[in-house]
Amino acid sequence: AQSVAQPEDQVNVAEGNPLTVKCTYSVSGNPYLFWYVQYPNRGLQFLLKYITGDNLVKGSYGFEAEFNKSQTSFHLKKPSALVSDSALYFCAPYNQGGKLIFGQGTELSVKP
Amino acid sequence: NAGVTQTPKFQVLKTGQSMTLQCAQDMNHNSMYWYRQDPGMGLRLIYYSASEGTTDKGEVPNGYNVSRLNKREFSLRLESAAPSQTSVYFCASSDVSGANVLTFGAGSRLTVL
C-alpha cells in the first residue's frame, strides 16, 4: 500500500532559527513529491516539488526540501524561520495511480 | 484571475438534507478534484475528473456524487447528508491529471446536524 507519514503533528521554532518538517513516504516506482502549505481559513498552496534530478529542491518563500531515496524521505527545510511561516504543511507524494496522497499535516508555529 | 471558486463558503444542514457544492475554475485546466479535510487526517480525495466527460472515485466516495458539467465546472452533491460528512471541502484543479501542481479553492465548511 502506498502511504505518507508526517511524524510530527506540531513543530515549534523560534524566529530566525532553522526549521525542518519531516516527511517519509512509501510509493512504488520513482516518486514525484510535493509540499503544500495552508494558511488559516485558506486553501492549500503549492510550495515545491521533486520530480527528478538534484536532491535539493528550492521552492517558494525560501523553503527547500531534500529528497533522500534510501531513507524514502522528503523533509522540508528553511534556514531562517519567519513568524509569517506559521501554517499547516502537507507532504504529498504522487502515486502511480495518478493521484496525490496527502499526509495528515504538520502545524508549524514560529514564535518571535 | 479568480483561479478556483467554490460556493457556498459555509453551510449548515440537517441530517438527511441534500445539497450541492459548486466549483468553477478559469485556468482552462483539464483535471478537477474534490477533497475533504478533517482534523488529523489530511486531505482525502472524494472524486476526481481527469478530463471533461470523465469522473472517477477517490479514496472516500461513499455518500457523494459528482458532475463534470463542462470543462470549467465540477460539482459535488450530497444526496442525504450525515453528521460524518461534517468537514471542510476543497475543490482543486490541475493542467493535467497526475504530477502537476494543484490549484485549490478557498474551501467550503459544511456542518451536518
Short mmCIF file of C-alpha atoms in Angstrom, two decimals:
data_model
loop_
_atom_site.label_atom_id
_atom_site.label_comp_id
_atom_site.label_asym_id
_atom_site.label_seq_id
_atom_site.Cartn_x
_atom_site.Cartn_y
_atom_site.Cartn_z
CA ALA A 1 0.00 0.00 0.00
CA GLN A 2 1.19 3.49 -0.76
CA SER A 3 1.36 5.91 2.11
CA VAL A 4 2.90 9.05 3.52
CA ALA A 5 3.78 9.92 7.09
CA GLN A 6 4.44 13.24 8.78
CA PRO A 7 5.61 12.09 12.20
CA GLU A 8 5.21 15.43 13.96
CA ASP A 9 1.78 16.97 14.48
CA GLN A 10 3.41 20.23 15.51
CA VAL A 11 6.81 21.86 15.16
CA ASN A 12 7.75 24.87 17.27
CA VAL A 13 10.62 27.10 16.22
CA ALA A 14 11.95 30.48 17.30
CA GLU A 15 12.09 33.17 14.64
CA GLY A 16 15.46 33.22 12.92
CA ASN A 17 16.22 29.58 13.70
CA PRO A 18 16.31 26.86 11.04
CA LEU A 19 13.27 24.67 10.69
CA THR A 20 12.64 21.14 9.45
CA VAL A 21 9.28 19.50 8.80
CA LYS A 22 9.65 15.78 8.27
CA CYS A 23 8.03 13.51 5.71
CA THR A 24 8.53 9.87 4.83
CA TYR A 25 6.69 8.01 2.11
CA SER A 26 6.04 4.63 0.63
CA VAL A 27 5.28 4.86 -3.08
CA SER A 28 6.03 2.36 -5.79
CA GLY A 29 8.35 3.33 -8.59
CA ASN A 30 10.09 6.66 -8.84
CA PRO A 31 8.13 9.11 -6.74
CA TYR A 32 7.03 12.61 -7.51
CA LEU A 33 6.93 14.54 -4.25
CA PHE A 34 5.21 17.77 -3.30
CA TRP A 35 4.88 20.14 -0.37
CA TYR A 36 1.84 22.34 0.10
CA VAL A 37 1.13 24.99 2.73
CA GLN A 38 -2.20 26.02 4.20
CA TYR A 39 -2.65 29.33 5.97
CA PRO A 40 -5.61 29.71 8.35
CA ASN A 41 -9.00 29.63 6.61
CA ARG A 42 -7.40 29.30 3.20
CA GLY A 43 -6.97 26.61 0.58
CA LEU A 44 -3.66 24.83 0.08
CA GLN A 45 -0.90 26.50 -1.88
CA PHE A 46 1.92 24.79 -3.74
CA LEU A 47 5.41 25.23 -2.24
CA LEU A 48 7.73 22.96 -4.19
CA LYS A 49 8.06 19.62 -5.93
CA TYR A 50 10.63 16.98 -6.73
CA ILE A 51 10.38 15.10 -10.00
CA THR A 52 13.93 14.13 -10.83
CA GLY A 53 17.46 15.47 -10.73
CA ASP A 54 19.09 17.38 -7.88
CA ASN A 55 18.06 16.01 -4.50
CA LEU A 56 17.76 19.51 -3.06
CA VAL A 57 14.74 21.32 -4.40
CA LYS A 58 14.14 25.02 -3.87
CA GLY A 59 10.65 26.48 -3.68
CA SER A 60 8.61 29.48 -2.70
CA TYR A 61 9.20 31.76 0.31
CA GLY A 62 12.77 30.48 0.86
CA PHE A 63 11.74 26.89 1.51
CA GLU A 64 13.67 23.91 0.23
CA ALA A 65 13.30 20.16 0.53
CA GLU A 66 15.77 17.32 0.42
CA PHE A 67 14.93 14.09 -1.33
CA ASN A 68 16.59 11.02 0.17
CA LYS A 69 15.85 7.89 -1.81
CA SER A 70 17.47 5.43 0.58
CA GLN A 71 15.52 6.78 3.55
CA THR A 72 12.39 7.44 1.47
CA SER A 73 12.18 10.90 2.97
CA PHE A 74 11.42 14.36 1.66
CA HIS A 75 11.97 16.78 4.54
CA LEU A 76 11.02 20.44 4.21
CA LYS A 77 13.59 22.95 5.43
CA LYS A 78 14.21 26.64 5.78
CA PRO A 79 17.45 28.20 7.05
CA SER A 80 15.81 31.04 8.98
CA ALA A 81 12.16 30.86 10.07
CA LEU A 82 9.77 33.82 10.00
CA VAL A 83 6.68 34.32 12.14
CA SER A 84 4.73 34.51 8.88
CA ASP A 85 5.78 30.91 8.10
CA SER A 86 3.38 29.70 10.78
CA ALA A 87 0.89 27.48 8.94
CA LEU A 88 -0.09 23.87 8.26
CA TYR A 89 2.26 21.99 5.95
CA PHE A 90 1.38 18.95 3.90
CA CYS A 91 3.67 16.46 2.22
CA ALA A 92 2.11 14.82 -0.82
CA PRO A 93 3.68 12.05 -2.87
CA TYR A 94 2.18 11.23 -6.22
CA ASN A 95 1.32 7.58 -6.66
CA GLN A 96 1.36 5.65 -9.89
CA GLY A 97 -2.42 5.55 -9.90
CA GLY A 98 -2.37 9.18 -10.87
CA LYS A 99 -3.37 10.89 -7.63
CA LEU A 100 -1.69 12.80 -4.86
CA ILE A 101 -1.68 11.25 -1.39
CA PHE A 102 -1.67 13.86 1.34
CA GLY A 103 -0.06 13.44 4.72
CA GLN A 104 -2.00 14.40 7.83
CA GLY A 105 -0.21 17.73 8.05
CA THR A 106 2.28 19.34 10.41
CA GLU A 107 1.44 22.57 12.14
CA LEU A 108 4.43 24.90 12.18
CA SER A 109 4.49 27.57 14.86
CA VAL A 110 7.20 30.24 14.70
CA LYS A 111 7.46 32.45 17.77
CA PRO A 112 9.14 35.87 17.86
CA ASN B 1 -7.53 35.73 -12.17
CA ALA B 2 -10.09 34.18 -9.83
CA GLY B 3 -8.45 30.74 -10.01
CA VAL B 4 -10.74 28.18 -8.35
CA THR B 5 -14.02 29.46 -6.92
CA GLN B 6 -16.15 27.41 -4.54
CA THR B 7 -19.65 28.14 -3.30
CA PRO B 8 -21.00 28.25 -0.70
CA LYS B 9 -18.27 29.04 1.82
CA PHE B 10 -20.37 27.88 4.75
CA GLN B 11 -23.42 25.64 5.01
CA VAL B 12 -25.35 24.04 7.84
CA LEU B 13 -27.58 21.08 7.02
CA LYS B 14 -29.81 18.76 8.96
CA THR B 15 -29.33 15.03 8.66
CA GLY B 16 -31.00 13.75 5.52
CA GLN B 17 -30.98 17.04 3.63
CA SER B 18 -29.29 17.32 0.27
CA MET B 19 -27.04 19.97 -1.16
CA THR B 20 -24.60 20.67 -3.96
CA LEU B 21 -21.19 22.28 -3.65
CA GLN B 22 -20.22 24.21 -6.73
CA CYS B 23 -16.72 24.64 -8.12
CA ALA B 24 -15.51 26.57 -11.12
CA GLN B 25 -12.02 27.26 -12.46
CA ASP B 26 -10.96 29.81 -15.03
CA MET B 27 -7.48 28.46 -15.84
CA ASN B 28 -8.56 26.13 -18.65
CA HIS B 29 -7.42 23.16 -16.58
CA ASN B 30 -8.35 19.68 -17.70
CA SER B 31 -8.45 17.92 -14.33
CA MET B 32 -10.57 18.74 -11.29
CA TYR B 33 -10.79 17.22 -7.83
CA TRP B 34 -12.86 17.23 -4.66
CA TYR B 35 -11.17 16.66 -1.31
CA ARG B 36 -12.37 16.70 2.25
CA GLN B 37 -10.21 17.84 5.14
CA ASP B 38 -10.71 16.51 8.63
CA PRO B 39 -8.50 17.24 11.68
CA GLY B 40 -5.52 14.91 11.89
CA MET B 41 -6.40 13.16 8.64
CA GLY B 42 -5.01 15.45 5.99
CA LEU B 43 -6.87 15.71 2.73
CA ARG B 44 -8.72 12.73 1.35
CA LEU B 45 -9.79 12.53 -2.27
CA ILE B 46 -13.53 12.07 -2.78
CA TYR B 47 -13.85 12.17 -6.57
CA TYR B 48 -11.84 13.48 -9.45
CA SER B 49 -12.30 14.21 -13.11
CA ALA B 50 -9.24 13.72 -15.27
CA SER B 51 -10.87 15.46 -18.19
CA GLU B 52 -14.22 16.79 -19.31
CA GLY B 53 -16.73 13.95 -19.54
CA THR B 54 -14.98 11.61 -17.11
CA THR B 55 -15.24 11.13 -13.37
CA ASP B 56 -13.66 8.58 -11.05
CA LYS B 57 -13.92 7.62 -7.42
CA GLY B 58 -11.23 8.58 -4.99
CA GLU B 59 -10.49 7.31 -1.52
CA VAL B 60 -13.79 8.21 0.18
CA PRO B 61 -16.61 8.42 -2.42
CA ASN B 62 -19.46 6.91 -0.40
CA GLY B 63 -22.34 9.30 0.14
CA TYR B 64 -21.27 11.65 -2.63
CA ASN B 65 -21.92 12.16 -6.31
CA VAL B 66 -20.22 14.45 -8.78
CA SER B 67 -20.93 16.07 -12.10
CA ARG B 68 -18.38 17.49 -14.51
CA LEU B 69 -20.76 19.94 -16.10
CA ASN B 70 -18.22 21.31 -18.57
CA LYS B 71 -14.51 21.99 -18.60
CA ARG B 72 -14.85 24.79 -16.04
CA GLU B 73 -17.28 23.33 -13.53
CA PHE B 74 -17.22 20.33 -11.22
CA SER B 75 -19.96 19.95 -8.62
CA LEU B 76 -20.20 17.70 -5.56
CA ARG B 77 -23.59 16.54 -4.33
CA LEU B 78 -24.62 15.10 -1.00
CA GLU B 79 -27.93 13.33 -1.55
CA SER B 80 -28.69 12.59 2.11
CA ALA B 81 -26.30 14.34 4.43
CA ALA B 82 -24.96 12.58 7.52
CA PRO B 83 -23.08 14.01 10.52
CA SER B 84 -19.99 12.08 9.35
CA GLN B 85 -19.91 14.39 6.34
CA THR B 86 -19.23 17.40 8.53
CA SER B 87 -15.95 18.62 7.10
CA VAL B 88 -14.18 21.25 5.08
CA TYR B 89 -14.39 20.54 1.36
CA PHE B 90 -11.82 21.71 -1.15
CA CYS B 91 -12.05 21.78 -4.88
CA ALA B 92 -8.82 21.78 -6.88
CA SER B 93 -7.77 21.76 -10.49
CA SER B 94 -4.64 20.97 -12.48
CA ASP B 95 -3.50 21.27 -16.04
CA VAL B 96 -3.32 17.52 -16.50
CA SER B 97 -4.02 14.63 -14.21
CA GLY B 98 -1.14 13.31 -12.18
CA ALA B 99 2.06 15.03 -11.22
CA ASN B 100 1.10 18.57 -11.99
CA VAL B 101 0.56 21.26 -9.40
CA LEU B 102 -2.91 21.57 -7.94
CA THR B 103 -4.62 24.94 -7.52
CA PHE B 104 -7.07 24.90 -4.63
CA GLY B 105 -10.20 26.83 -3.87
CA ALA B 106 -10.69 28.54 -0.52
CA GLY B 107 -12.85 25.74 0.87
CA SER B 108 -16.45 25.14 1.90
CA ARG B 109 -17.17 24.43 5.54
CA LEU B 110 -20.13 22.07 5.91
CA THR B 111 -21.80 21.17 9.19
CA VAL B 112 -24.41 18.42 9.34
CA LEU B 113 -26.52 18.40 12.48
#
